[in-house]
Short mmCIF file of C-alpha atoms and ligand atoms in Angstrom, two decimals:
data_model
loop_
_atom_site.label_atom_id
_atom_site.label_comp_id
_atom_site.label_asym_id
_atom_site.label_seq_id
_atom_site.Cartn_x
_atom_site.Cartn_y
_atom_site.Cartn_z
CA MET A 1 23.88 16.25 -11.91
CA LYS A 2 25.07 18.19 -9.20
CA ILE A 3 22.76 17.72 -6.22
CA SER A 4 22.47 18.50 -2.56
CA ILE A 5 19.99 16.82 -0.04
CA ILE A 6 19.22 18.54 2.98
CA GLY A 7 18.67 16.21 6.12
CA THR A 8 20.40 13.14 6.11
CA GLY A 9 17.48 10.96 7.87
CA TYR A 10 16.32 7.90 6.18
CA VAL A 11 14.95 9.12 2.99
CA GLY A 12 17.76 11.68 2.74
CA LEU A 13 20.71 9.53 3.23
CA VAL A 14 19.48 6.54 1.01
CA THR A 15 18.24 9.16 -1.86
CA GLY A 16 21.55 10.67 -1.71
CA THR A 17 23.70 7.68 -1.52
CA CYS A 18 21.51 6.45 -4.91
CA PHE A 19 21.64 9.21 -6.61
CA ALA A 20 25.35 9.19 -6.45
CA GLU A 21 25.43 5.29 -6.94
CA VAL A 22 24.27 6.01 -10.50
CA GLY A 23 26.84 8.96 -11.33
CA HIS A 24 25.48 11.87 -9.84
CA HIS A 25 27.57 14.33 -7.56
CA VAL A 26 25.90 14.44 -3.98
CA ILE A 27 26.54 16.80 -1.12
CA CYS A 28 24.26 15.53 1.70
CA VAL A 29 23.80 18.18 4.20
CA ASP A 30 22.74 17.60 8.10
CA ASN A 31 22.89 20.00 11.13
CA ASN A 32 23.93 17.43 13.41
CA GLU A 33 27.56 17.54 13.52
CA ASP A 34 28.42 14.20 15.21
CA LYS A 35 26.11 12.25 12.14
CA VAL A 36 28.24 14.15 9.78
CA LYS A 37 31.37 13.03 11.47
CA MET A 38 30.22 9.54 11.54
CA LEU A 39 29.22 9.50 7.72
CA ARG A 40 32.64 11.19 6.68
CA ALA A 41 34.30 8.26 8.38
CA GLY A 42 32.41 5.75 6.87
CA GLY A 43 29.67 4.84 9.52
CA ILE A 44 26.00 5.05 8.99
CA PRO A 45 23.68 6.35 11.83
CA ILE A 46 20.86 3.68 10.65
CA TYR A 47 20.49 -0.33 9.76
CA GLU A 48 19.68 -0.68 6.45
CA PRO A 49 20.57 -3.63 4.52
CA GLY A 50 22.95 -2.63 1.65
CA LEU A 51 23.25 0.96 2.57
CA GLU A 52 26.48 1.02 4.58
CA ASP A 53 28.54 -0.49 1.84
CA MET A 54 27.35 1.79 -0.86
CA VAL A 55 27.62 4.85 1.16
CA ARG A 56 31.58 3.85 1.61
CA LYS A 57 32.00 3.05 -1.91
CA ASN A 58 30.49 6.53 -3.30
CA VAL A 59 32.72 8.56 -0.40
CA ALA A 60 35.49 6.94 -1.85
CA ALA A 61 34.89 7.51 -5.18
CA GLY A 62 34.24 11.46 -4.48
CA ARG A 63 30.70 11.25 -5.46
CA LEU A 64 29.41 11.42 -1.92
CA THR A 65 30.11 14.28 0.45
CA PHE A 66 28.85 15.32 3.87
CA THR A 67 28.76 18.89 5.33
CA THR A 68 26.52 20.80 7.83
CA SER A 69 26.48 23.95 5.90
CA THR A 70 23.22 24.35 3.78
CA ALA A 71 24.65 27.63 1.98
CA GLU A 72 27.64 25.38 0.89
CA GLY A 73 25.00 22.58 -0.16
CA VAL A 74 22.93 25.24 -2.17
CA GLN A 75 26.04 26.71 -3.88
CA LYS A 76 27.63 23.67 -5.04
CA SER A 77 24.35 22.43 -6.47
CA ASP A 78 21.72 22.69 -9.53
CA VAL A 79 19.10 20.89 -7.65
CA ILE A 80 18.45 20.92 -3.94
CA PHE A 81 16.24 18.20 -2.46
CA ILE A 82 14.52 18.91 1.21
CA ALA A 83 14.05 15.98 3.02
CA VAL A 84 13.87 17.24 6.55
CA PRO A 85 11.64 15.67 9.27
CA THR A 86 8.02 16.54 9.31
CA PRO A 87 6.88 15.22 12.62
CA PRO A 88 3.25 15.10 14.01
CA GLN A 89 2.04 17.67 16.36
CA PRO A 90 -0.56 16.60 19.28
CA ASP A 91 -3.80 17.56 17.15
CA GLY A 92 -2.39 15.14 14.42
CA SER A 93 -1.44 17.78 12.18
CA VAL A 94 2.00 18.28 10.76
CA ASP A 95 5.12 20.41 12.20
CA LEU A 96 6.01 22.13 8.96
CA SER A 97 8.71 24.27 10.96
CA TYR A 98 11.79 22.38 9.53
CA ILE A 99 10.62 22.90 6.26
CA GLU A 100 9.99 26.14 6.75
CA LYS A 101 13.44 26.83 8.20
CA VAL A 102 15.13 25.09 5.39
CA ALA A 103 13.41 27.30 2.74
CA ARG A 104 14.62 30.51 4.38
CA ASP A 105 18.16 29.04 4.46
CA ILE A 106 17.83 28.21 0.57
CA ALA A 107 16.58 31.67 0.22
CA ALA A 108 19.31 33.23 2.04
CA ALA A 109 21.86 31.25 -0.11
CA ILE A 110 20.63 31.35 -3.88
CA THR A 111 22.35 33.47 -6.09
CA SER A 112 21.39 31.87 -9.80
CA TYR A 113 18.53 29.72 -10.89
CA LYS A 114 17.85 26.43 -8.32
CA ILE A 115 15.58 23.77 -8.38
CA VAL A 116 14.10 23.14 -5.09
CA VAL A 117 12.71 19.62 -4.65
CA ASP A 118 10.39 18.44 -1.70
CA LYS A 119 10.88 15.03 -0.75
CA SER A 120 9.69 14.75 2.56
CA THR A 121 5.98 13.71 3.21
CA VAL A 122 3.82 17.05 3.54
CA PRO A 123 0.49 18.01 3.31
CA VAL A 124 -1.04 19.20 -0.04
CA LYS A 125 -0.19 22.94 -0.79
CA THR A 126 3.18 22.81 1.27
CA GLY A 127 5.07 23.28 -1.94
CA GLU A 128 3.11 26.57 -2.72
CA LYS A 129 4.17 27.76 1.07
CA VAL A 130 7.79 26.87 0.14
CA ALA A 131 7.84 28.95 -2.86
CA GLU A 132 6.08 32.09 -1.33
CA THR A 133 8.87 31.80 1.57
CA ILE A 134 11.69 31.41 -0.78
CA LYS A 135 10.45 34.49 -2.76
CA ARG A 136 10.03 36.40 0.33
CA TYR A 137 13.39 35.68 2.17
CA CYS A 138 16.03 35.69 -1.21
CA PRO A 139 17.86 39.16 -1.07
CA ALA A 140 19.50 38.10 -4.27
CA LYS A 141 16.13 37.69 -5.92
CA ALA A 142 17.28 34.66 -7.65
CA GLU A 143 15.09 32.43 -9.93
CA PHE A 144 14.23 29.20 -8.77
CA ASP A 145 11.43 26.49 -9.27
CA VAL A 146 9.79 24.31 -6.33
CA VAL A 147 9.15 20.41 -7.38
CA SER A 148 7.53 18.11 -5.23
CA ASN A 149 9.22 14.65 -5.65
CA PRO A 150 7.50 12.24 -3.15
CA GLU A 151 9.41 9.17 -1.92
CA PHE A 152 7.86 5.81 -1.86
CA LEU A 153 10.93 3.73 -0.31
CA ARG A 154 10.14 1.28 2.48
CA GLU A 155 12.49 1.01 5.44
CA GLY A 156 14.26 -2.27 5.55
CA PHE A 157 14.16 -2.66 1.56
CA ALA A 158 15.11 1.32 1.23
CA VAL A 159 18.18 0.81 -1.22
CA GLY A 160 16.09 -1.74 -3.46
CA ASP A 161 13.30 0.41 -3.50
CA LEU A 162 15.09 3.48 -4.33
CA MET A 163 17.22 1.61 -7.27
CA LYS A 164 13.88 0.09 -8.89
CA PRO A 165 11.14 2.18 -7.78
CA ASP A 166 7.54 1.60 -9.18
CA ARG A 167 7.07 5.24 -10.49
CA ILE A 168 8.35 8.71 -10.00
CA VAL A 169 6.30 11.59 -9.44
CA ILE A 170 7.15 14.88 -10.37
CA GLY A 171 4.81 17.79 -9.52
CA THR A 172 5.67 21.07 -10.65
CA ARG A 173 4.10 24.43 -11.60
CA SER A 174 6.49 25.37 -14.62
CA GLN A 175 8.04 23.26 -17.37
CA ARG A 176 11.58 24.48 -16.56
CA PRO A 177 12.62 22.03 -14.32
CA VAL A 178 11.21 18.94 -15.53
CA ALA A 179 14.33 17.89 -18.10
CA ALA A 180 16.41 18.18 -15.17
CA MET A 181 14.28 16.22 -12.77
CA LYS A 182 14.20 13.49 -15.79
CA GLU A 183 17.58 13.51 -16.23
CA ILE A 184 18.49 12.76 -12.51
CA TYR A 185 15.77 9.82 -12.57
CA GLN A 186 16.72 8.80 -16.03
CA PRO A 187 19.34 5.86 -14.83
CA PHE A 188 16.53 4.32 -12.49
CA GLN A 189 14.47 3.34 -15.59
CA ALA A 190 10.95 4.22 -14.02
CA PRO A 191 7.75 5.54 -15.46
CA ILE A 192 7.84 9.07 -14.44
CA ILE A 193 4.66 11.03 -13.98
CA VAL A 194 5.24 14.69 -14.47
CA THR A 195 1.64 16.55 -12.55
CA ASP A 196 1.12 19.89 -10.68
CA ILE A 197 2.47 20.17 -7.38
CA ASN A 198 -0.81 19.58 -5.07
CA SER A 199 -1.38 16.39 -7.24
CA ALA A 200 2.23 15.18 -6.54
CA GLU A 201 1.76 15.83 -2.52
CA LEU A 202 -1.46 14.00 -2.71
CA ILE A 203 -0.20 11.30 -4.32
CA LYS A 204 2.08 10.38 -1.40
CA HIS A 205 -0.65 10.81 1.56
CA ALA A 206 -3.13 8.98 -0.72
CA ALA A 207 -0.80 6.28 -1.68
CA ASN A 208 0.17 5.39 2.33
CA SER A 209 -3.26 5.96 3.69
CA PHE A 210 -4.48 3.18 1.12
CA LEU A 211 -1.79 0.95 1.89
CA ALA A 212 -2.85 1.23 5.80
CA LEU A 213 -6.47 0.91 4.63
CA LYS A 214 -5.31 -2.25 3.08
CA ILE A 215 -3.89 -3.52 6.30
CA SER A 216 -6.54 -2.49 8.39
CA TYR A 217 -9.04 -4.12 5.86
CA ILE A 218 -7.39 -7.31 6.39
CA ASN A 219 -7.31 -7.11 10.20
CA ALA A 220 -10.96 -6.45 9.95
CA ILE A 221 -11.33 -9.72 7.81
CA ALA A 222 -9.21 -11.62 10.23
CA ASN A 223 -11.50 -10.63 13.10
CA VAL A 224 -14.21 -12.01 11.14
CA CYS A 225 -12.42 -15.24 10.28
CA GLU A 226 -11.85 -15.70 13.95
CA ALA A 227 -15.70 -15.41 14.79
CA ALA A 228 -16.52 -17.62 11.85
CA GLY A 229 -13.81 -20.30 12.40
CA ALA A 230 -12.07 -19.34 8.84
CA ASN A 231 -8.49 -18.69 8.11
CA VAL A 232 -7.38 -15.09 7.32
CA GLN A 233 -4.30 -16.34 5.06
CA GLU A 234 -6.48 -18.84 3.04
CA VAL A 235 -8.91 -15.26 2.38
CA ALA A 236 -6.02 -13.28 1.67
CA ASN A 237 -4.65 -15.79 -0.87
CA GLY A 238 -7.99 -15.93 -2.29
CA ILE A 239 -8.61 -12.59 -2.99
CA GLY A 240 -4.92 -11.36 -3.27
CA LEU A 241 -4.82 -13.53 -6.73
CA ASP A 242 -7.26 -10.75 -8.39
CA ASP A 243 -4.93 -8.42 -9.69
CA ARG A 244 -7.23 -5.55 -9.10
CA ILE A 245 -6.33 -6.35 -5.08
CA GLY A 246 -3.20 -7.92 -4.99
CA ARG A 247 -1.64 -10.32 -2.18
CA ARG A 248 0.96 -7.47 -0.84
CA PHE A 249 0.17 -5.73 2.37
CA LEU A 250 -2.68 -8.35 3.08
CA ASN A 251 -0.92 -9.64 6.25
CA ALA A 252 -2.76 -9.58 9.23
CA GLY A 253 -1.16 -9.16 12.32
CA ILE A 254 -1.30 -6.93 15.49
CA GLY A 255 -1.59 -3.61 13.46
CA PHE A 256 0.77 -1.19 11.43
CA GLY A 257 3.38 1.08 13.06
CA GLY A 258 6.30 3.10 11.99
CA SER A 259 7.34 6.46 11.65
CA CYS A 260 4.95 7.08 8.37
CA PHE A 261 1.75 5.33 8.33
CA PRO A 262 0.20 6.45 11.78
CA LYS A 263 1.60 9.74 11.30
CA ASP A 264 0.54 10.16 7.60
CA LEU A 265 -3.00 9.15 8.31
CA SER A 266 -3.64 11.53 11.02
CA ALA A 267 -2.13 14.29 8.89
CA PHE A 268 -4.12 13.57 5.88
CA ILE A 269 -7.38 13.36 7.83
CA LYS A 270 -6.32 16.98 9.43
CA ILE A 271 -5.56 18.35 6.03
CA ALA A 272 -8.95 16.88 4.53
CA GLU A 273 -10.88 18.27 7.40
CA GLN A 274 -9.00 21.86 7.10
CA ILE A 275 -10.09 21.93 3.69
CA GLY A 276 -13.67 20.77 4.39
CA TYR A 277 -13.72 17.17 4.17
CA ASP A 278 -14.75 14.78 6.69
CA PHE A 279 -12.51 11.63 5.89
CA LYS A 280 -14.37 9.27 7.91
CA LEU A 281 -13.06 6.41 5.96
CA LEU A 282 -9.51 6.86 7.30
CA LYS A 283 -10.76 7.86 10.96
CA GLU A 284 -12.16 3.74 10.94
CA VAL A 285 -8.67 2.68 9.46
CA GLN A 286 -7.40 4.34 12.54
CA ASN A 287 -9.75 2.68 14.83
CA ILE A 288 -9.32 -0.72 13.53
CA ASN A 289 -5.37 -0.51 14.13
CA ALA A 290 -5.84 0.52 17.43
CA ASN A 291 -8.41 -2.10 18.30
CA GLN A 292 -6.04 -4.85 16.60
CA MET A 293 -3.46 -4.40 19.66
CA GLU A 294 -6.43 -4.72 22.21
CA ARG A 295 -7.54 -7.70 20.79
CA PHE A 296 -4.48 -9.11 20.93
CA VAL A 297 -3.90 -8.23 24.50
CA LYS A 298 -7.12 -9.48 25.20
CA LYS A 299 -6.17 -12.96 23.32
CA ILE A 300 -3.09 -12.88 26.06
CA THR A 301 -5.03 -12.21 29.30
CA ASP A 302 -8.03 -14.32 28.35
CA THR A 303 -5.17 -17.22 28.22
CA LEU A 304 -2.89 -16.11 31.22
CA TRP A 305 -5.67 -14.47 32.97
CA VAL A 306 -3.58 -12.34 35.45
CA LEU A 307 -0.37 -10.86 34.04
CA LYS A 308 0.81 -9.61 37.55
CA ASP A 309 3.96 -11.84 38.34
CA LYS A 310 3.86 -13.66 35.06
CA LYS A 311 6.93 -13.60 32.77
CA ILE A 312 6.62 -13.08 29.30
CA GLY A 313 9.08 -13.51 26.45
CA VAL A 314 8.71 -11.16 23.32
CA LEU A 315 10.29 -11.64 19.97
CA GLY A 316 10.88 -8.28 18.20
CA LEU A 317 10.75 -4.98 18.95
CA ALA A 318 11.35 -2.95 15.55
CA PHE A 319 8.14 -1.78 14.01
CA LYS A 320 8.63 -4.39 11.40
CA GLN A 321 11.37 -6.66 9.87
CA ASN A 322 14.58 -5.64 8.36
CA THR A 323 15.16 -2.31 10.61
CA ASP A 324 16.30 -1.06 14.00
CA ASP A 325 13.69 1.40 13.94
CA VAL A 326 11.14 1.58 17.07
CA ARG A 327 9.48 4.90 16.39
CA SER A 328 5.68 4.03 16.94
CA SER A 329 6.34 0.27 16.83
CA PRO A 330 3.30 -1.89 17.95
CA ALA A 331 5.81 -3.90 19.58
CA ILE A 332 7.19 -1.48 22.16
CA ASP A 333 3.44 -0.72 22.57
CA LEU A 334 2.57 -4.13 23.39
CA CYS A 335 5.87 -4.56 25.95
CA HIS A 336 4.44 -1.25 27.62
CA ARG A 337 0.91 -2.74 27.90
CA LEU A 338 2.50 -6.22 29.30
CA LEU A 339 4.51 -4.23 31.89
CA LYS A 340 1.37 -1.86 32.92
CA ASP A 341 -0.46 -5.21 33.81
CA GLY A 342 2.30 -6.22 35.76
CA ALA A 343 4.01 -8.86 33.79
CA SER A 344 7.96 -8.92 33.72
CA LEU A 345 9.65 -8.93 30.01
CA ARG A 346 12.41 -11.04 28.54
CA VAL A 347 12.68 -9.43 24.79
CA HIS A 348 14.79 -9.87 21.57
CA ASP A 349 15.25 -8.12 18.30
CA PRO A 350 17.72 -8.98 15.82
CA LYS A 351 18.69 -5.16 14.92
CA ALA A 352 16.55 -3.07 17.21
CA MET A 353 17.54 -3.95 20.95
CA GLU A 354 19.81 -0.88 21.27
CA LYS A 355 17.57 1.44 19.94
CA ALA A 356 14.55 -0.15 22.15
CA LYS A 357 16.20 0.23 25.69
CA SER A 358 15.87 3.94 26.36
CA LEU A 359 11.93 3.58 25.40
CA LEU A 360 11.96 0.10 27.44
CA PRO A 361 13.78 0.52 30.43
CA GLY A 362 13.38 -2.26 33.11
CA VAL A 363 13.04 -5.50 30.87
CA THR A 364 15.43 -8.22 30.42
CA TYR A 365 17.39 -7.85 26.94
CA VAL A 366 18.45 -11.45 25.55
CA GLU A 367 21.10 -11.65 22.86
CA ASP A 368 20.11 -14.97 21.37
CA MET A 369 16.12 -15.55 20.43
CA ASN A 370 16.71 -19.05 21.50
CA GLU A 371 17.11 -17.92 25.15
CA VAL A 372 14.35 -15.63 25.40
CA ALA A 373 11.46 -18.52 26.51
CA GLN A 374 13.70 -19.31 29.49
CA GLY A 375 11.78 -19.39 32.54
CA CYS A 376 8.48 -17.85 31.06
CA ASP A 377 5.12 -18.45 31.45
CA ALA A 378 4.23 -17.79 27.42
CA LEU A 379 6.12 -16.60 24.30
CA VAL A 380 4.69 -13.71 22.39
CA ILE A 381 5.99 -12.74 18.61
CA ALA A 382 5.43 -9.35 17.99
CA THR A 383 7.64 -8.40 14.80
CA GLU A 384 7.47 -10.36 11.37
CA TRP A 385 11.38 -10.97 11.47
CA ASP A 386 12.09 -14.06 9.03
CA GLU A 387 14.69 -15.13 11.46
CA PHE A 388 11.85 -16.14 14.09
CA LYS A 389 10.60 -18.75 11.71
CA GLN A 390 13.99 -20.28 12.50
CA LEU A 391 13.16 -20.67 16.07
CA ASP A 392 14.37 -23.65 17.71
CA LEU A 393 10.71 -24.58 18.87
CA ASP A 394 11.43 -27.77 20.85
CA ARG A 395 14.16 -25.82 22.93
CA ALA A 396 11.43 -23.04 23.40
CA LYS A 397 9.02 -25.35 24.76
CA LYS A 398 11.75 -26.80 27.43
CA GLY A 399 12.26 -23.14 28.66
CA LEU A 400 8.93 -22.40 28.92
CA THR A 401 6.64 -23.31 32.19
CA HIS A 402 3.71 -23.85 29.62
CA PRO A 403 4.02 -24.30 25.90
CA ILE A 404 2.12 -21.21 25.01
CA LEU A 405 2.78 -18.81 22.06
CA PHE A 406 0.79 -15.76 21.22
CA ASP A 407 1.81 -15.26 17.31
CA GLY A 408 0.99 -11.71 16.38
CA ARG A 409 2.56 -11.93 12.98
CA ASN A 410 1.35 -15.47 11.84
CA LEU A 411 4.62 -17.02 11.43
CA PHE A 412 3.86 -20.69 11.98
CA ASP A 413 1.08 -22.92 10.72
CA PRO A 414 -1.55 -23.59 13.57
CA ALA A 415 -2.06 -27.38 12.52
CA GLU A 416 1.52 -27.79 12.88
CA MET A 417 2.01 -25.89 15.99
CA GLU A 418 -1.01 -28.19 17.76
CA LYS A 419 0.79 -31.14 16.42
CA ARG A 420 3.75 -30.22 18.25
CA GLY A 421 1.83 -29.96 21.32
CA TRP A 422 1.59 -26.02 21.68
CA ILE A 423 -0.69 -23.80 23.03
CA TYR A 424 -0.87 -21.55 19.97
CA LYS A 425 -2.77 -18.49 19.31
CA SER A 426 -2.62 -16.53 16.40
CA ILE A 427 -4.45 -13.84 14.47
CA GLY A 428 -7.58 -14.63 12.52
CA ARG A 429 -6.80 -18.21 11.77
C1 UGA B 501 5.75 3.01 4.11
C2 UGA B 501 5.26 2.57 2.95
O1 UGA B 501 5.18 1.26 2.59
C3 UGA B 501 6.42 3.15 1.96
O2 UGA B 501 5.74 2.98 0.32
C4 UGA B 501 6.44 4.73 2.22
O3 UGA B 501 7.50 5.46 1.47
C5 UGA B 501 6.99 5.10 3.85
O4 UGA B 501 5.98 4.45 4.66
C6 UGA B 501 6.94 6.52 4.01
O5 UGA B 501 6.11 6.89 3.77
O6 UGA B 501 8.18 6.82 4.31
P1 UGA B 501 7.37 1.96 6.10
O7 UGA B 501 6.82 2.50 7.18
O8 UGA B 501 9.07 1.86 5.81
O9 UGA B 501 6.91 2.13 4.71
O10 UGA B 501 7.01 0.36 6.42
P2 UGA B 501 5.75 -0.70 5.82
O11 UGA B 501 6.78 -1.65 4.86
O12 UGA B 501 4.79 0.13 4.70
O13 UGA B 501 5.23 -1.17 6.98
C7 UGA B 501 4.23 -0.55 7.71
C8 UGA B 501 3.62 -1.29 9.08
O14 UGA B 501 2.72 -2.17 8.35
C9 UGA B 501 4.73 -2.20 9.84
O15 UGA B 501 4.21 -1.65 10.95
C10 UGA B 501 4.05 -3.51 9.19
O16 UGA B 501 4.46 -4.48 10.00
C11 UGA B 501 2.81 -3.27 8.96
N1 UGA B 501 2.34 -4.51 8.02
C12 UGA B 501 2.70 -3.97 6.55
C13 UGA B 501 1.05 -5.09 8.04
O17 UGA B 501 0.77 -5.32 9.38
N2 UGA B 501 0.88 -6.07 7.26
C14 UGA B 501 1.50 -5.91 6.00
O18 UGA B 501 0.71 -6.84 5.28
C15 UGA B 501 2.14 -5.00 5.80
#
């Protein structure tokens, strides 16, 4: 199939590359000239395991090209995917201006039948608006169909998620685009759900808010465990073995972050309100998440008392492991809280230090995770990187003035840590 992808962010770049990998011809469009130059030269603007090699391979094979011209992308393809950002606005609703602009650009360029697919996460009813806009602004009055095809990839695992998806959702008003959509996804061998546009859009918001709910639920259970002297990991294992519940996304911590869950929750609550439903359940998911960070900070201040003039080592800046993404990262929020209370910080992240620097000035960036503890009053783990499990605990202990570890991601075993002489505080255990 001849495909163009408008917007070369996380979703756009990974989707385009994986489509090329299975043999489609893909043109990725981005209005950022520097990014397009970088991609043409074989570099990628994000850290995502496995992606760089796949981009290079498909560029070399001539199946993946990059341009800054939407018109070129539209004219040279049969199916046009929209993967531009849908950032939050101060009131929690979604800024759809990028989507609207792309819809007008597509309208200006189409002269024959095209399938326009929305992959960006959008509130329900956006597809209807996109269709109206293309119709209104298309001088050639060309035929087209709008399809909603939400993406479920996770950052850090994006290539694997895209190549082996749990399901493909295709939302459309007419049958005409279904065969082409099925052909695009046939190599991925996943169950395909064909539904209407509004349901497809809702599936995305409903999925992300359910996953966020699962995390807030286990965080609330963690708080009960702390009060009752129980262990949240044992509880998660015990309930997770029930197929109906499942063990994944039941890791208690300092709360969820990233560019999706917080934004999508706010957006879903807002759109529900606009169409007449007060989604109190999801508001509580947000409250538990915010409270989780406060509880962790309190744990630190309960132990260290005054943070002014204290030096704290922080492991982890990315919003989760396997990514260099620091957008809405709980780890960065935590650092800001500690700095506000007067602490000075030595920080480390395996991949996110460069991106953190503009958000987090005035801290010491340490290249070697085993050096972070040096001269500190306590060590904090803020991101669930697997690497941190290999931390040289004896060396860290020697470097600290007191062997105190606040583990916001439950990476170590409390009994073992105590045995090794640590004052070890984790979540819900
Ligand atoms: C999330 C969804 O998992 C994807 O399915 C979806 O496609 C994506 O949003 C999106 O809408 O684009 P992502 O934001 O990349 O993916 O990251 P997750 O792996 O879902 O993690 C989100 C946050 O939850 C992280 O801060 C992570 O630390 C936290 N988390 C996750 C927990 O605190 N506990 C868990 O058990 C799992």
